[in-house]
Amino acid sequence: MTDFDPATFANYGPKEFAQLVKSTPDAKIAEVMSGNLRGTVLDEVFTRLPTIFRPEKAGSTNAVIHWTITGRPDGGSDTYEIVVADGTCTVNKTPQHEPKLTLTMGPVEFLRIVSGGANPVMMFMTGKLKAKGDLGLAANIANLFDIPKA
Protein backbone atom coordinates (compact mmCIF):
# COMPACT_ATOMS: atom_id res chain seq x y z
CA MET A 1 0.00 0.00 0.00
CA THR A 2 3.01 2.25 -0.26
CA ASP A 3 1.59 3.31 -3.64
CA PHE A 4 -1.44 4.79 -1.89
CA ASP A 5 -1.06 8.50 -2.24
CA PRO A 6 -3.60 11.12 -3.27
CA ALA A 7 -1.96 11.64 -6.66
CA THR A 8 -2.15 8.00 -7.78
CA PHE A 9 -5.08 6.53 -5.84
CA ALA A 10 -7.64 8.12 -8.16
CA ASN A 11 -5.99 6.32 -11.11
CA TYR A 12 -6.86 2.86 -9.74
CA GLY A 13 -9.89 1.19 -11.26
CA PRO A 14 -12.09 -1.03 -9.06
CA LYS A 15 -10.20 -4.21 -9.98
CA GLU A 16 -6.76 -2.63 -9.46
CA PHE A 17 -7.89 -1.24 -6.12
CA ALA A 18 -9.18 -4.68 -5.06
CA GLN A 19 -5.87 -6.25 -6.06
CA LEU A 20 -3.90 -3.59 -4.18
CA VAL A 21 -5.90 -4.17 -0.99
CA LYS A 22 -5.71 -7.96 -1.38
CA SER A 23 -1.93 -7.92 -1.76
CA THR A 24 -1.33 -5.53 1.16
CA PRO A 25 -0.82 -6.95 4.68
CA ASP A 26 -3.32 -5.86 7.34
CA ALA A 27 -0.56 -4.14 9.34
CA LYS A 28 0.34 -1.92 6.36
CA ILE A 29 -3.33 -1.06 5.71
CA ALA A 30 -3.72 -0.16 9.39
CA GLU A 31 -0.61 2.02 9.21
CA VAL A 32 -1.84 3.91 6.13
CA MET A 33 -5.36 4.27 7.56
CA SER A 34 -4.04 5.75 10.80
CA GLY A 35 -2.09 8.43 8.96
CA ASN A 36 -2.77 11.53 6.89
CA LEU A 37 -4.00 9.55 3.84
CA ARG A 38 -7.01 8.10 5.70
CA GLY A 39 -9.43 10.85 4.64
CA THR A 40 -8.28 10.68 1.03
CA VAL A 41 -8.73 6.91 0.88
CA LEU A 42 -12.17 6.98 2.55
CA ASP A 43 -13.38 9.88 0.38
CA GLU A 44 -12.24 8.08 -2.78
CA VAL A 45 -13.92 4.79 -1.80
CA PHE A 46 -17.21 6.46 -0.88
CA THR A 47 -17.15 8.67 -3.99
CA ARG A 48 -16.97 5.49 -6.09
CA LEU A 49 -19.84 3.62 -4.39
CA PRO A 50 -22.60 5.16 -6.55
CA THR A 51 -20.70 4.04 -9.68
CA ILE A 52 -20.87 0.37 -8.60
CA PHE A 53 -24.46 0.57 -7.30
CA ARG A 54 -26.81 -1.99 -8.87
CA PRO A 55 -30.30 -0.41 -9.07
CA GLU A 56 -31.74 -3.61 -10.56
CA LYS A 57 -30.85 -5.41 -7.30
CA ALA A 58 -32.15 -2.60 -5.09
CA GLY A 59 -35.70 -2.81 -6.41
CA SER A 60 -37.93 -0.76 -4.13
CA THR A 61 -35.31 -0.50 -1.37
CA ASN A 62 -35.29 2.90 0.27
CA ALA A 63 -32.78 3.16 3.09
CA VAL A 64 -30.27 5.36 4.82
CA ILE A 65 -27.10 3.50 5.82
CA HIS A 66 -24.40 4.96 8.01
CA TRP A 67 -20.92 3.49 7.65
CA THR A 68 -18.78 4.24 10.70
CA ILE A 69 -15.09 3.50 10.31
CA THR A 70 -13.23 3.51 13.61
CA GLY A 71 -9.51 3.97 14.23
CA ARG A 72 -8.97 7.60 13.36
CA PRO A 73 -5.58 8.88 14.58
CA ASP A 74 -7.33 11.06 17.19
CA GLY A 75 -9.23 8.04 18.52
CA GLY A 76 -12.49 9.00 16.83
CA SER A 77 -14.30 7.59 13.83
CA ASP A 78 -15.53 8.73 10.43
CA THR A 79 -19.17 8.27 9.44
CA TYR A 80 -20.39 8.41 5.85
CA GLU A 81 -24.02 8.19 4.82
CA ILE A 82 -25.36 6.23 1.87
CA VAL A 83 -28.90 6.97 0.75
CA VAL A 84 -30.59 4.38 -1.45
CA ALA A 85 -33.84 5.73 -2.84
CA ASP A 86 -35.85 5.28 -6.01
CA GLY A 87 -33.14 3.25 -7.75
CA THR A 88 -30.32 5.66 -6.97
CA CYS A 89 -27.43 5.76 -4.52
CA THR A 90 -25.99 8.96 -3.12
CA VAL A 91 -23.26 9.51 -0.56
CA ASN A 92 -23.01 12.24 2.07
CA LYS A 93 -19.71 12.80 3.83
CA THR A 94 -21.65 14.11 6.81
CA PRO A 95 -24.76 12.17 7.89
CA GLN A 96 -27.96 14.13 7.34
CA HIS A 97 -30.69 11.55 7.97
CA GLU A 98 -31.73 9.03 10.60
CA PRO A 99 -30.25 5.67 9.53
CA LYS A 100 -32.18 2.48 8.93
CA LEU A 101 -28.87 0.65 9.40
CA THR A 102 -25.54 1.57 10.96
CA LEU A 103 -22.45 -0.50 10.17
CA THR A 104 -19.38 -0.05 12.36
CA MET A 105 -15.97 -1.55 11.64
CA GLY A 106 -12.26 -0.84 11.69
CA PRO A 107 -10.43 0.59 8.67
CA VAL A 108 -8.79 -2.72 7.70
CA GLU A 109 -12.12 -4.55 7.79
CA PHE A 110 -13.78 -1.76 5.81
CA LEU A 111 -11.20 -1.88 3.00
CA ARG A 112 -11.32 -5.67 2.91
CA ILE A 113 -15.14 -5.59 2.56
CA VAL A 114 -15.30 -2.91 -0.15
CA SER A 115 -12.58 -4.63 -2.15
CA GLY A 116 -14.33 -8.00 -2.07
CA GLY A 117 -11.64 -9.57 0.12
CA ALA A 118 -13.77 -10.33 3.17
CA ASN A 119 -17.06 -11.96 4.04
CA PRO A 120 -19.24 -9.37 5.86
CA VAL A 121 -21.45 -12.07 7.42
CA MET A 122 -18.41 -13.82 8.87
CA MET A 123 -17.06 -10.48 10.12
CA PHE A 124 -20.42 -9.82 11.80
CA MET A 125 -20.40 -13.26 13.43
CA THR A 126 -16.87 -12.74 14.78
CA GLY A 127 -17.61 -9.21 16.03
CA LYS A 128 -15.32 -7.42 13.57
CA LEU A 129 -18.34 -5.72 12.01
CA LYS A 130 -21.21 -4.40 14.09
CA ALA A 131 -24.66 -3.80 12.64
CA LYS A 132 -27.41 -1.84 14.35
CA GLY A 133 -30.88 -1.51 12.88
CA ASP A 134 -32.28 -3.46 9.93
CA LEU A 135 -30.29 -6.70 9.95
CA GLY A 136 -32.12 -7.95 6.84
CA LEU A 137 -30.77 -4.94 4.97
CA ALA A 138 -27.32 -5.62 6.44
CA ALA A 139 -27.42 -9.18 5.13
CA ASN A 140 -28.40 -7.95 1.65
CA ILE A 141 -26.19 -4.86 1.35
CA ALA A 142 -23.39 -6.57 -0.60
CA ASN A 143 -25.91 -7.44 -3.33
CA LEU A 144 -26.64 -3.75 -3.89
CA PHE A 145 -23.11 -3.12 -5.16
CA ASP A 146 -20.94 -4.69 -7.83
CA ILE A 147 -18.01 -5.28 -5.49
CA PRO A 148 -14.84 -5.99 -7.50
CA LYS A 149 -12.96 -9.20 -6.90
CA ALA A 150 -9.20 -9.18 -7.03
Coordinates of C-alpha atoms in Angstrom, one line a residue:
M1 CA 0.0 0.0 0.0
T2 CA 3.0 2.2 -0.3
D3 CA 1.6 3.3 -3.6
F4 CA -1.4 4.8 -1.9
D5 CA -1.1 8.5 -2.2
P6 CA -3.6 11.1 -3.3
A7 CA -2.0 11.6 -6.7
T8 CA -2.1 8.0 -7.8
F9 CA -5.1 6.5 -5.8
A10 CA -7.6 8.1 -8.2
N11 CA -6.0 6.3 -11.1
Y12 CA -6.9 2.9 -9.7
G13 CA -9.9 1.2 -11.3
P14 CA -12.1 -1.0 -9.1
K15 CA -10.2 -4.2 -10.0
E16 CA -6.8 -2.6 -9.5
F17 CA -7.9 -1.2 -6.1
A18 CA -9.2 -4.7 -5.1
Q19 CA -5.9 -6.2 -6.1
L20 CA -3.9 -3.6 -4.2
V21 CA -5.9 -4.2 -1.0
K22 CA -5.7 -8.0 -1.4
S23 CA -1.9 -7.9 -1.8
T24 CA -1.3 -5.5 1.2
P25 CA -0.8 -6.9 4.7
D26 CA -3.3 -5.9 7.3
A27 CA -0.6 -4.1 9.3
K28 CA 0.3 -1.9 6.4
I29 CA -3.3 -1.1 5.7
A30 CA -3.7 -0.2 9.4
E31 CA -0.6 2.0 9.2
V32 CA -1.8 3.9 6.1
M33 CA -5.4 4.3 7.6
S34 CA -4.0 5.7 10.8
G35 CA -2.1 8.4 9.0
N36 CA -2.8 11.5 6.9
L37 CA -4.0 9.5 3.8
R38 CA -7.0 8.1 5.7
G39 CA -9.4 10.9 4.6
T40 CA -8.3 10.7 1.0
V41 CA -8.7 6.9 0.9
L42 CA -12.2 7.0 2.6
D43 CA -13.4 9.9 0.4
E44 CA -12.2 8.1 -2.8
V45 CA -13.9 4.8 -1.8
F46 CA -17.2 6.5 -0.9
T47 CA -17.2 8.7 -4.0
R48 CA -17.0 5.5 -6.1
L49 CA -19.8 3.6 -4.4
P50 CA -22.6 5.2 -6.5
T51 CA -20.7 4.0 -9.7
I52 CA -20.9 0.4 -8.6
F53 CA -24.5 0.6 -7.3
R54 CA -26.8 -2.0 -8.9
P55 CA -30.3 -0.4 -9.1
E56 CA -31.7 -3.6 -10.6
K57 CA -30.8 -5.4 -7.3
A58 CA -32.1 -2.6 -5.1
G59 CA -35.7 -2.8 -6.4
S60 CA -37.9 -0.8 -4.1
T61 CA -35.3 -0.5 -1.4
N62 CA -35.3 2.9 0.3
A63 CA -32.8 3.2 3.1
V64 CA -30.3 5.4 4.8
I65 CA -27.1 3.5 5.8
H66 CA -24.4 5.0 8.0
W67 CA -20.9 3.5 7.6
T68 CA -18.8 4.2 10.7
I69 CA -15.1 3.5 10.3
T70 CA -13.2 3.5 13.6
G71 CA -9.5 4.0 14.2
R72 CA -9.0 7.6 13.4
P73 CA -5.6 8.9 14.6
D74 CA -7.3 11.1 17.2
G75 CA -9.2 8.0 18.5
G76 CA -12.5 9.0 16.8
S77 CA -14.3 7.6 13.8
D78 CA -15.5 8.7 10.4
T79 CA -19.2 8.3 9.4
Y80 CA -20.4 8.4 5.9
E81 CA -24.0 8.2 4.8
I82 CA -25.4 6.2 1.9
V83 CA -28.9 7.0 0.7
V84 CA -30.6 4.4 -1.4
A85 CA -33.8 5.7 -2.8
D86 CA -35.9 5.3 -6.0
G87 CA -33.1 3.2 -7.7
T88 CA -30.3 5.7 -7.0
C89 CA -27.4 5.8 -4.5
T90 CA -26.0 9.0 -3.1
V91 CA -23.3 9.5 -0.6
N92 CA -23.0 12.2 2.1
K93 CA -19.7 12.8 3.8
T94 CA -21.6 14.1 6.8
P95 CA -24.8 12.2 7.9
Q96 CA -28.0 14.1 7.3
H97 CA -30.7 11.5 8.0
E98 CA -31.7 9.0 10.6
P99 CA -30.2 5.7 9.5
K100 CA -32.2 2.5 8.9
L101 CA -28.9 0.7 9.4
T102 CA -25.5 1.6 11.0
L103 CA -22.4 -0.5 10.2
T104 CA -19.4 0.0 12.4
M105 CA -16.0 -1.5 11.6
G106 CA -12.3 -0.8 11.7
P107 CA -10.4 0.6 8.7
V108 CA -8.8 -2.7 7.7
E109 CA -12.1 -4.5 7.8
F110 CA -13.8 -1.8 5.8
L111 CA -11.2 -1.9 3.0
R112 CA -11.3 -5.7 2.9
I113 CA -15.1 -5.6 2.6
V114 CA -15.3 -2.9 -0.1
S115 CA -12.6 -4.6 -2.1
G116 CA -14.3 -8.0 -2.1
G117 CA -11.6 -9.6 0.1
A118 CA -13.8 -10.3 3.2
N119 CA -17.1 -12.0 4.0
P120 CA -19.2 -9.4 5.9
V121 CA -21.4 -12.1 7.4
M122 CA -18.4 -13.8 8.9
M123 CA -17.1 -10.5 10.1
F124 CA -20.4 -9.8 11.8
M125 CA -20.4 -13.3 13.4
T126 CA -16.9 -12.7 14.8
G127 CA -17.6 -9.2 16.0
K128 CA -15.3 -7.4 13.6
L129 CA -18.3 -5.7 12.0
K130 CA -21.2 -4.4 14.1
A131 CA -24.7 -3.8 12.6
K132 CA -27.4 -1.8 14.3
G133 CA -30.9 -1.5 12.9
D134 CA -32.3 -3.5 9.9
L135 CA -30.3 -6.7 9.9
G136 CA -32.1 -8.0 6.8
L137 CA -30.8 -4.9 5.0
A138 CA -27.3 -5.6 6.4
A139 CA -27.4 -9.2 5.1
N140 CA -28.4 -7.9 1.7
I141 CA -26.2 -4.9 1.3
A142 CA -23.4 -6.6 -0.6
N143 CA -25.9 -7.4 -3.3
L144 CA -26.6 -3.8 -3.9
F145 CA -23.1 -3.1 -5.2
D146 CA -20.9 -4.7 -7.8
I147 CA -18.0 -5.3 -5.5
P148 CA -14.8 -6.0 -7.5
K149 CA -13.0 -9.2 -6.9
A150 CA -9.2 -9.2 -7.0

